[in-house]
PDB file of C-alpha atoms (C1' of nucleotides) in Angstrom:
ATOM      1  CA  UNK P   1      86.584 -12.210  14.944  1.00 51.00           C
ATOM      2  CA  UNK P   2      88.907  -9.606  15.475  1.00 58.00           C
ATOM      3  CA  UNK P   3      87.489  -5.763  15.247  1.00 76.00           C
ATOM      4  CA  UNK P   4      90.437  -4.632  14.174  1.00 88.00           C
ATOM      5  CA  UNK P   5      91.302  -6.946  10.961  1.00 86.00           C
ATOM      6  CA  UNK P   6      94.240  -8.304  12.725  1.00 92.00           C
ATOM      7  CA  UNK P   7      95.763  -4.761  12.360  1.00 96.00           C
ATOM      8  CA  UNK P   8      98.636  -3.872  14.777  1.00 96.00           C
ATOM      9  CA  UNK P   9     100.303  -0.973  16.092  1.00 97.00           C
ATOM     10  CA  UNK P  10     103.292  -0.724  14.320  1.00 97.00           C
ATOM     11  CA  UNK P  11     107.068  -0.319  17.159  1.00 96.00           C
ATOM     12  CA  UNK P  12     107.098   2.987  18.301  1.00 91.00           C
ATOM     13  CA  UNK P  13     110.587   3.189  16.766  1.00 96.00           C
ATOM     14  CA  UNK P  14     108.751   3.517  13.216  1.00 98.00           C
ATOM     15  CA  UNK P  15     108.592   6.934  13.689  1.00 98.00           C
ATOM     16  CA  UNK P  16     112.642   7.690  14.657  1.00 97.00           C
ATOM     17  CA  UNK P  17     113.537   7.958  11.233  1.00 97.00           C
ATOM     18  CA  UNK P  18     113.846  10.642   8.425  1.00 97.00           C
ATOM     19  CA  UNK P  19     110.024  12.069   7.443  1.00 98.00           C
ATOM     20  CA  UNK P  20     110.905  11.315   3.638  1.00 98.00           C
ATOM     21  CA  UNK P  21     111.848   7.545   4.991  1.00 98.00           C
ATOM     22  CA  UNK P  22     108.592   6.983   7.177  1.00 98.00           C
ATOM     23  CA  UNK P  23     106.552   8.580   4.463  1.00 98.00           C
ATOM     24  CA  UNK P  24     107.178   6.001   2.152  1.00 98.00           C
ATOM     25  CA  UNK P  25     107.117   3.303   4.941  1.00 97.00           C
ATOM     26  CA  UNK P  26     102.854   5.058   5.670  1.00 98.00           C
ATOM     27  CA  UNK P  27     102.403   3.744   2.663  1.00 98.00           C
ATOM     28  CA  UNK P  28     100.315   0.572   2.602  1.00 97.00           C
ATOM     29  CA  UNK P  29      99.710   1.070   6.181  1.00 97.00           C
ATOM     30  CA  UNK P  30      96.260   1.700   8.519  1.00 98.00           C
ATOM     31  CA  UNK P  31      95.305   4.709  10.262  1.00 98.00           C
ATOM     32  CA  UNK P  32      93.332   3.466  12.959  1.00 98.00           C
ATOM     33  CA  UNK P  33      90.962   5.927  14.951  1.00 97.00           C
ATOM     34  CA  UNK P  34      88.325   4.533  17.740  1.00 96.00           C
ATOM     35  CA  UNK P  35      85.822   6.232  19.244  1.00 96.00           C
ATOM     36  CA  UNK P  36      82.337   5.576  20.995  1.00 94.00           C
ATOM     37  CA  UNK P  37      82.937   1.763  20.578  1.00 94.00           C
ATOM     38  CA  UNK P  38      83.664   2.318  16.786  1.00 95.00           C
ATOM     39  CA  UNK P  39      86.273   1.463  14.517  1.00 96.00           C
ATOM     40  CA  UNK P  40      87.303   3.561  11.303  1.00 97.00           C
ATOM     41  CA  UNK P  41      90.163   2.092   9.583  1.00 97.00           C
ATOM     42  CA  UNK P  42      91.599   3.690   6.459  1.00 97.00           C
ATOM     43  CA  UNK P  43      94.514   2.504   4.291  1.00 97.00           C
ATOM     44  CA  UNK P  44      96.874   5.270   3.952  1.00 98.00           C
ATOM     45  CA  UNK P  45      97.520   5.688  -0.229  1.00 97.00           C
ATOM     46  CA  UNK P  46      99.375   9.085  -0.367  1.00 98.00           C
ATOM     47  CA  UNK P  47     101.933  11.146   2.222  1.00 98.00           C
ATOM     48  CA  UNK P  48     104.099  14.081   2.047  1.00 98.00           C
ATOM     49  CA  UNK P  49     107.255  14.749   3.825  1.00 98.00           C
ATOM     50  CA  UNK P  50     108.065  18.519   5.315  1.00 98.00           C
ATOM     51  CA  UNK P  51     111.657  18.627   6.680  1.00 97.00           C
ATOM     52  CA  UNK P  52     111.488  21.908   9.213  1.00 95.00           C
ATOM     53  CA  UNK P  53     115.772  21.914   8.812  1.00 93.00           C
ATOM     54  CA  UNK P  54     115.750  22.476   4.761  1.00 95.00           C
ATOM     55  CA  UNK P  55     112.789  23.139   3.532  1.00 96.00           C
ATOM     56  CA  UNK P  56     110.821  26.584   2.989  1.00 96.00           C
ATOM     57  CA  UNK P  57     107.039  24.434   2.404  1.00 96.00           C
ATOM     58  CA  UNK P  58     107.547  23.380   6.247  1.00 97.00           C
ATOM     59  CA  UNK P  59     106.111  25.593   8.967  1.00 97.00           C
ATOM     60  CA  UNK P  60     108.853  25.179  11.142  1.00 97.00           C
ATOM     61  CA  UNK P  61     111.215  26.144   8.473  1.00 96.00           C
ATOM     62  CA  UNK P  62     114.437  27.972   9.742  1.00 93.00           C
ATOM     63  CA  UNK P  63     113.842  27.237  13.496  1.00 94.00           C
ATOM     64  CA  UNK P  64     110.671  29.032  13.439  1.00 95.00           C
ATOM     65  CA  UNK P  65     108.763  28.154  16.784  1.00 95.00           C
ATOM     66  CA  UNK P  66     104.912  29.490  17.480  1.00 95.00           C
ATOM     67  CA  UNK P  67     102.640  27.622  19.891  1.00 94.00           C
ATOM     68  CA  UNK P  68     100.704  26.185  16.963  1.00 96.00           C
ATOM     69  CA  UNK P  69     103.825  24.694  15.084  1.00 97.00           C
ATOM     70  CA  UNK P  70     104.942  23.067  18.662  1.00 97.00           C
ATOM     71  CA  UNK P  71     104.208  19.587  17.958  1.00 97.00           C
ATOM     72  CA  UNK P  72     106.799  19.623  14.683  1.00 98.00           C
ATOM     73  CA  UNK P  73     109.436  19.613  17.266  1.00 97.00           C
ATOM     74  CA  UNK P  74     108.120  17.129  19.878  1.00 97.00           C
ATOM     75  CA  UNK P  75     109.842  13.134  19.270  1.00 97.00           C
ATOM     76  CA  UNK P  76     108.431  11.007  16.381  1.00 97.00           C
ATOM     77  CA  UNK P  77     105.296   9.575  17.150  1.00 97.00           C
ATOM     78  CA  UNK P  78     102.462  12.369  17.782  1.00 97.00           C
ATOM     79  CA  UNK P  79     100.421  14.095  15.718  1.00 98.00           C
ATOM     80  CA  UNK P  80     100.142  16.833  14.294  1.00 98.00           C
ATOM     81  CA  UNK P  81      96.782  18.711  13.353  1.00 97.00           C
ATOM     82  CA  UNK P  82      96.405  22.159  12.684  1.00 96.00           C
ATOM     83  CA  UNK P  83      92.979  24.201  11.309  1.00 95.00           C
ATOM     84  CA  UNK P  84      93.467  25.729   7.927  1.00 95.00           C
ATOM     85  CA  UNK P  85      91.307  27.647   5.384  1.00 94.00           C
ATOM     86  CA  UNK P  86      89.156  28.563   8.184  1.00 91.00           C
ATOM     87  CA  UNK P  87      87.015  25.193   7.825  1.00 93.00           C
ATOM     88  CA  UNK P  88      89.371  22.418   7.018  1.00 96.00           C
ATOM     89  CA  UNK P  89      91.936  20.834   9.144  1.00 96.00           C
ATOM     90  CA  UNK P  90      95.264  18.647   8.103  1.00 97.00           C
ATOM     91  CA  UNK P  91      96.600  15.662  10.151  1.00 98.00           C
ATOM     92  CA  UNK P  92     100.373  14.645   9.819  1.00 98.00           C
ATOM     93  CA  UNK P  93     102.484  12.361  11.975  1.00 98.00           C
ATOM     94  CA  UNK P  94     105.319  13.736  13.588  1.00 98.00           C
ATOM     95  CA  UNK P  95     109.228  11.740  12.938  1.00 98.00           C
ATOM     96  CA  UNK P  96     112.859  11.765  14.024  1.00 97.00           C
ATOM     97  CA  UNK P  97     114.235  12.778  17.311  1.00 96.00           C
ATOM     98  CA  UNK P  98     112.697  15.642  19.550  1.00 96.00           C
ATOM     99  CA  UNK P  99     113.780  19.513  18.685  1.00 96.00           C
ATOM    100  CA  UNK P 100     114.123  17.773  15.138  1.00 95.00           C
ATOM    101  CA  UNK P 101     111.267  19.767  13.090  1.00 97.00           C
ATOM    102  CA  UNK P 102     109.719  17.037  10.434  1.00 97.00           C
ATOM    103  CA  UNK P 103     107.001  15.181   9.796  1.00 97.00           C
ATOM    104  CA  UNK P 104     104.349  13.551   7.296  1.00 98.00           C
ATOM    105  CA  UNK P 105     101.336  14.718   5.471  1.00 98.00           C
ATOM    106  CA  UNK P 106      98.889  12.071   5.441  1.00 98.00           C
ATOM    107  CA  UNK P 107      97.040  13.158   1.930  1.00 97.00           C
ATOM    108  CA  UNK P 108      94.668  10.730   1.598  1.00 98.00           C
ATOM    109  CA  UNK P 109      93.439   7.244   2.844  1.00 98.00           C
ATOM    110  CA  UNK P 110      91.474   4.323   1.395  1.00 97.00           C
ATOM    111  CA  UNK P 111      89.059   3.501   3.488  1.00 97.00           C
ATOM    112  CA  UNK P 112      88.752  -0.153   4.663  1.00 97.00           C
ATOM    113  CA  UNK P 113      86.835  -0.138   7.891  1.00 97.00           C
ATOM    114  CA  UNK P 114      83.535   2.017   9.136  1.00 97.00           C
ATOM    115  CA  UNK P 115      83.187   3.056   5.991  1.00 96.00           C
ATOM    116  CA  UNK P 116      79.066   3.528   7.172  1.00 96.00           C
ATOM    117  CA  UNK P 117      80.630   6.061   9.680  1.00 96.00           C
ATOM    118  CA  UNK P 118      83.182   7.587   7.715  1.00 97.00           C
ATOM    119  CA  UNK P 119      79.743   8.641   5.141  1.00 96.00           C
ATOM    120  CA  UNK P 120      78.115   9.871   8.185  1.00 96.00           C
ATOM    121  CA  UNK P 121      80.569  12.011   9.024  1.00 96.00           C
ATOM    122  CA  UNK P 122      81.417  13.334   5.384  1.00 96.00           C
ATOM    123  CA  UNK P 123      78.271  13.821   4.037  1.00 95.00           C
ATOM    124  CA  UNK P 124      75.577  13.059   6.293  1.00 94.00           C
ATOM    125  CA  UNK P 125      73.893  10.156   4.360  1.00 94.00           C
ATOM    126  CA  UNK P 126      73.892   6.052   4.536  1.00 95.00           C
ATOM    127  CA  UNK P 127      76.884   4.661   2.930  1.00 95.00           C
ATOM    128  CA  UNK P 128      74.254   2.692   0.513  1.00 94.00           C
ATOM    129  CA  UNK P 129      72.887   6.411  -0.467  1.00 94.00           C
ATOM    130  CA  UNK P 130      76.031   7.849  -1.882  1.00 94.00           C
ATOM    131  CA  UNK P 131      76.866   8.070  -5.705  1.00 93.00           C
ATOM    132  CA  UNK P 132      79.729   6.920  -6.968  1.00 92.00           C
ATOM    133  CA  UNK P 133      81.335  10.499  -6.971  1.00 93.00           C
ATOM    134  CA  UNK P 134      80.757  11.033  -2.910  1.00 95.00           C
ATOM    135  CA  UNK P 135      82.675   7.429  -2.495  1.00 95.00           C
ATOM    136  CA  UNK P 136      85.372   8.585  -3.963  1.00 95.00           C
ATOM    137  CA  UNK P 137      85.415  11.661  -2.549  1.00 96.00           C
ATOM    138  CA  UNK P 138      85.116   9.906   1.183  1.00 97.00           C
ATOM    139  CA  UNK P 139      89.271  10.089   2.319  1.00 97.00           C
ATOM    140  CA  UNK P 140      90.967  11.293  -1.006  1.00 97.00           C
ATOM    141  CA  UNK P 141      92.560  14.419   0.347  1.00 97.00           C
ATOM    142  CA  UNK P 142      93.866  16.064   3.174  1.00 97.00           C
ATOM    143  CA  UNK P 143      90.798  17.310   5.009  1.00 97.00           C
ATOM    144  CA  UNK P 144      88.265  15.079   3.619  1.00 97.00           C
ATOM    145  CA  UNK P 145      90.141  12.416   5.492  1.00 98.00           C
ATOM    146  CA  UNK P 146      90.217  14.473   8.835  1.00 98.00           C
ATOM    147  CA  UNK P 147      86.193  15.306   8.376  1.00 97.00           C
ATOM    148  CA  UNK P 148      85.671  11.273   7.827  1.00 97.00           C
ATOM    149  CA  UNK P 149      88.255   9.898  10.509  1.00 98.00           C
ATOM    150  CA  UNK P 150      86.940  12.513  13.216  1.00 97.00           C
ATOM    151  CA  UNK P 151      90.158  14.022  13.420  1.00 97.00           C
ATOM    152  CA  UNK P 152      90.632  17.683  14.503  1.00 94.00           C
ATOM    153  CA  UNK P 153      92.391  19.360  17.342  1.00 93.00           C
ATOM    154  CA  UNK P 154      91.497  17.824  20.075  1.00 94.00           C
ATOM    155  CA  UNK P 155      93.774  15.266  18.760  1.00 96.00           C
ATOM    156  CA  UNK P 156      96.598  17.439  18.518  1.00 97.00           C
ATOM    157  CA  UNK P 157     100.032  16.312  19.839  1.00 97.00           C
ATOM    158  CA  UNK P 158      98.274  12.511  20.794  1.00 97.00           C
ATOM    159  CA  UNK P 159     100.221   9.933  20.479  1.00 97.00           C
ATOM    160  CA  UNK P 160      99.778   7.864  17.624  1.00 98.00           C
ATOM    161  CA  UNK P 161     100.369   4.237  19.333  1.00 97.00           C
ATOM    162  CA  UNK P 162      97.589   4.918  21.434  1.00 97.00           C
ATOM    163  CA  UNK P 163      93.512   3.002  21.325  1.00 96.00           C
ATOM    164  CA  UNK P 164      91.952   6.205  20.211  1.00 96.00           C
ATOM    165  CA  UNK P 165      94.469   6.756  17.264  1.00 97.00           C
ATOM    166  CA  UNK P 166      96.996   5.000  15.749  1.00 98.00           C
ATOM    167  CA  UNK P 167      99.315   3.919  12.939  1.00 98.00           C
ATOM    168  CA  UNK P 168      98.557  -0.140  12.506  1.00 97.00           C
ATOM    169  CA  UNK P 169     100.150  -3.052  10.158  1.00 97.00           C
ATOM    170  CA  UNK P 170      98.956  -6.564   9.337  1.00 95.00           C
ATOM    171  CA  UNK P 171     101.409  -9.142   9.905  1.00 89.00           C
ATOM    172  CA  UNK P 172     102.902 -10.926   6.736  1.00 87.00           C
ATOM    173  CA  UNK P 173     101.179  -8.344   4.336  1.00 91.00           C
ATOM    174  CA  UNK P 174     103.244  -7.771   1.358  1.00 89.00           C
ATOM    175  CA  UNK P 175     104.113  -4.035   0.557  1.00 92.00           C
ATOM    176  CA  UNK P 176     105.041  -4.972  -3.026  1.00 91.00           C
ATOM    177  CA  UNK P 177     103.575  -1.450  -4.812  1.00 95.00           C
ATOM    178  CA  UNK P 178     104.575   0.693  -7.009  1.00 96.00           C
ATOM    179  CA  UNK P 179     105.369   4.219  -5.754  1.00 96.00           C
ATOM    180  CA  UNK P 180     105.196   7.301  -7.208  1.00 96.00           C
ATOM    181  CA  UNK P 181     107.303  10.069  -6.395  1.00 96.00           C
ATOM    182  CA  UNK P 182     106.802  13.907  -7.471  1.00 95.00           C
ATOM    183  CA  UNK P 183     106.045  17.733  -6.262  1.00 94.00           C
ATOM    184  CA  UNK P 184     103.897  18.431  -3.549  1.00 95.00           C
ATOM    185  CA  UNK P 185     100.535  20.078  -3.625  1.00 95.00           C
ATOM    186  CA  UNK P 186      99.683  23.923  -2.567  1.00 94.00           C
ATOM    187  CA  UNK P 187     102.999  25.324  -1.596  1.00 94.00           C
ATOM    188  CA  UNK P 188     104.009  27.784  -4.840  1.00 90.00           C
ATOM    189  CA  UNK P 189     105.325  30.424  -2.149  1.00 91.00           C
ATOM    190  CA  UNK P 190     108.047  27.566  -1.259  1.00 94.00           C
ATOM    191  CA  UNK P 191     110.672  28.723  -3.921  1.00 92.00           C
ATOM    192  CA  UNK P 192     113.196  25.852  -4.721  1.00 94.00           C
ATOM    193  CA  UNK P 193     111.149  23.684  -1.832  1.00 95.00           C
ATOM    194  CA  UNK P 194     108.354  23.418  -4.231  1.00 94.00           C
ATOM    195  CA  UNK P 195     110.039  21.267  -7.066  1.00 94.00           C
ATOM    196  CA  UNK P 196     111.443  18.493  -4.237  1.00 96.00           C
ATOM    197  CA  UNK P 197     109.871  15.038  -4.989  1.00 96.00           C
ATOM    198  CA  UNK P 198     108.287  14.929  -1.654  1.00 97.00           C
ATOM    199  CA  UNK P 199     105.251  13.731  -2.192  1.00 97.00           C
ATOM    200  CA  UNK P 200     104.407   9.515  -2.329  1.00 97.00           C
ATOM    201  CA  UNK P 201     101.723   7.919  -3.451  1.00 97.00           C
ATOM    202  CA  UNK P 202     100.298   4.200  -4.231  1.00 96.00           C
ATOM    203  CA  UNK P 203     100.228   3.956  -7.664  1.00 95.00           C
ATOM    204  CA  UNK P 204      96.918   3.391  -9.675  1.00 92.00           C
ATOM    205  CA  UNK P 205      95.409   3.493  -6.209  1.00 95.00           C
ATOM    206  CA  UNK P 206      91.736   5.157  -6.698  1.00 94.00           C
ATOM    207  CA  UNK P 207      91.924   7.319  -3.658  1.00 96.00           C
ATOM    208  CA  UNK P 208      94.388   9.730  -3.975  1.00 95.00           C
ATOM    209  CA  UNK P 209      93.839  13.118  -4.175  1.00 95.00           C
ATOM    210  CA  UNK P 210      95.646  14.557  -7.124  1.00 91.00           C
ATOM    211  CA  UNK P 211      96.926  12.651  -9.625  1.00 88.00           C
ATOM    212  CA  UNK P 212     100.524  13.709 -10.895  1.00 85.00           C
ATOM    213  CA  UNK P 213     101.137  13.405 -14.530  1.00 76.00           C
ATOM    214  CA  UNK P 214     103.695  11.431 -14.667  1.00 71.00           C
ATOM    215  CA  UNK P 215     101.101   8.670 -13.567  1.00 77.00           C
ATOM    216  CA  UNK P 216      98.737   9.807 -16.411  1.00 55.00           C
TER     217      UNK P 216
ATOM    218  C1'  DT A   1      87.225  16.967 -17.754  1.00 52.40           C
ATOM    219  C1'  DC A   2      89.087  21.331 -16.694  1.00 52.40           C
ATOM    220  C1'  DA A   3      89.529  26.275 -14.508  1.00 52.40           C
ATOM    221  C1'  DC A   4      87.887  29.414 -11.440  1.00 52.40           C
ATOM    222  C1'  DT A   5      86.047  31.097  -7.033  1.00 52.40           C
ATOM    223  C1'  DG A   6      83.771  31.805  -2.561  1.00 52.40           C
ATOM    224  C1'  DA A   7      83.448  29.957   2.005  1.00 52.40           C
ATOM    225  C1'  DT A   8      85.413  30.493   6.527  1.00 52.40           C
ATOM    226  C1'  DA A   9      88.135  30.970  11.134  1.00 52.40           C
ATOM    227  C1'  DC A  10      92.385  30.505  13.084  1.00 52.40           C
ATOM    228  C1'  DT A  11      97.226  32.066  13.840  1.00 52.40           C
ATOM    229  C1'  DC A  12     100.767  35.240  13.683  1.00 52.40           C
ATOM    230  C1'  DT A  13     102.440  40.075  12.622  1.00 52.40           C
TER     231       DT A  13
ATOM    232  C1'  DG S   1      94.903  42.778   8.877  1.00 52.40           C
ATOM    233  C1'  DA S   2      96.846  39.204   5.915  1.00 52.40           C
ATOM    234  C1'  DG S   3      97.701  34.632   4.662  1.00 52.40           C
ATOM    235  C1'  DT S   4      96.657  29.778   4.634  1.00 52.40           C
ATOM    236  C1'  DA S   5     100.119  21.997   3.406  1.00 52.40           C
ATOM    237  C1'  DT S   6      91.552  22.851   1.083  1.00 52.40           C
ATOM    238  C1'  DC S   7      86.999  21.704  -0.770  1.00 52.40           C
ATOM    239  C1'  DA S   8      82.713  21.820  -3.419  1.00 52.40           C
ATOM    240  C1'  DG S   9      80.059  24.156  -6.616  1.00 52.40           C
ATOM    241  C1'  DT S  10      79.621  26.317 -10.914  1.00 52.40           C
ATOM    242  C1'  DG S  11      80.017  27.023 -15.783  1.00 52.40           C
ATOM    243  C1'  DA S  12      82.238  26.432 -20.248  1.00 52.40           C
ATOM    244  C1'  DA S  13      83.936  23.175 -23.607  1.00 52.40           C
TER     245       DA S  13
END
DNA sequence: TCACTGATACTCT
DNA sequence: GAGTATCAGTGAA
């Protein structure tokens, strides 16, 4: 029996390509994270693209360069994970070619694996002890799925084809989903940025965070 | 099912 | 000192 579902780590040329391209390609896909001899595997459901070149949401919009933001301009294929809101952190995988500021907002995740764990970690109780509301509310958003996947900064700027972290695919598994495409969520200060359809999500899927009304 | 709000700490100006 | 790619709790309908 394999611990990891037959999930593999996808070729690290996956990440080479535009953010709006690889954030559609997430889709479908496993975020892998082990640690202490466990596995948590979640099912990514819903991305965002930020494009530093074009695009006033991003925080590496216009060339801007502070050491937080460094990792937006690093080569496709690290993360990304910065602390917001004083309590909440927000994990995104880093594309295209190095000095090339863009990445992914991973939104929210399904989860399929450690799912005990992933309750631990959210709320502190056995998995068989939630109600119905905390289950869904395990991975379905930005943060939530940082707090349940153990991610914060001390897994800044790691690679994401490595053991303790990384972007997985199951041989042979069909991708045949429908996807929606509209606005992205919590940037109103991004002018024109704010209306681009840059956010993708698995349709009907019961994790995602916010559900666009289009999809209603 | 909504809308509103306080919590909270880090980063940059 | 101000702003933030969020969340959970509350209260009204």
């Amino acid at each position: 029996m394999n611990t990891l579902m037959d999930v593999k780590k996808v070729n690290d040329n996956f990440f080479a390509e535009d953010a709006r391209i690889v954030a559609k390609k997430l889709l479908g896909r496993y975020l892998v994270r082990q640690y202490d001899g466990r596995v948590l595997i979640g099912r990514i459901v819903e991305t965002e693209s930020y494009i530093g070149s074009i695009d006033k949401a991003c925080h590496a919009y216009g060339g801007k360069k502070t050491p937080k933001i460094l990792p937006l301009y690093m080569q496709g294929g690290v993360s990304y994970i910065y602390s917001i809101y004083g309590m909440y952190y927000c994990f995104n995988t880093i594309t295209g070619e190095e000095d090339d500021a863009q990445g992914v907002l991973i939104r929210a995740v399904e989860p399929v694996m450690g799912i005990e764990e992933m309750s631990i970690n959210r709320f502190n109780k056995e998995f068989s002890e939630l109600t119905s509301k905390e289950l869904l509310n395990l991975t379905s958003g930005p943060s939530k799925l940082c707090i349940a996947l153990k991610l914060d900064k001390n897994l800044n700027k790691h690679s994401l084809l490595s053991d303790e972290l990384f972007i997985g695919e199951k041989e042979n598994e069909s991708y045949d989903f429908d996807i929606i495409e509209c606005k992205r969520i919590g940037i109103d200060y991004a002018e024109e940025a704010k209306d681009f359809l840059w956010r993708y999500y698995i349709k009907g899927n019961k994790f995602i965070s916010i559900k666009d009304k289009i999809d209603k």
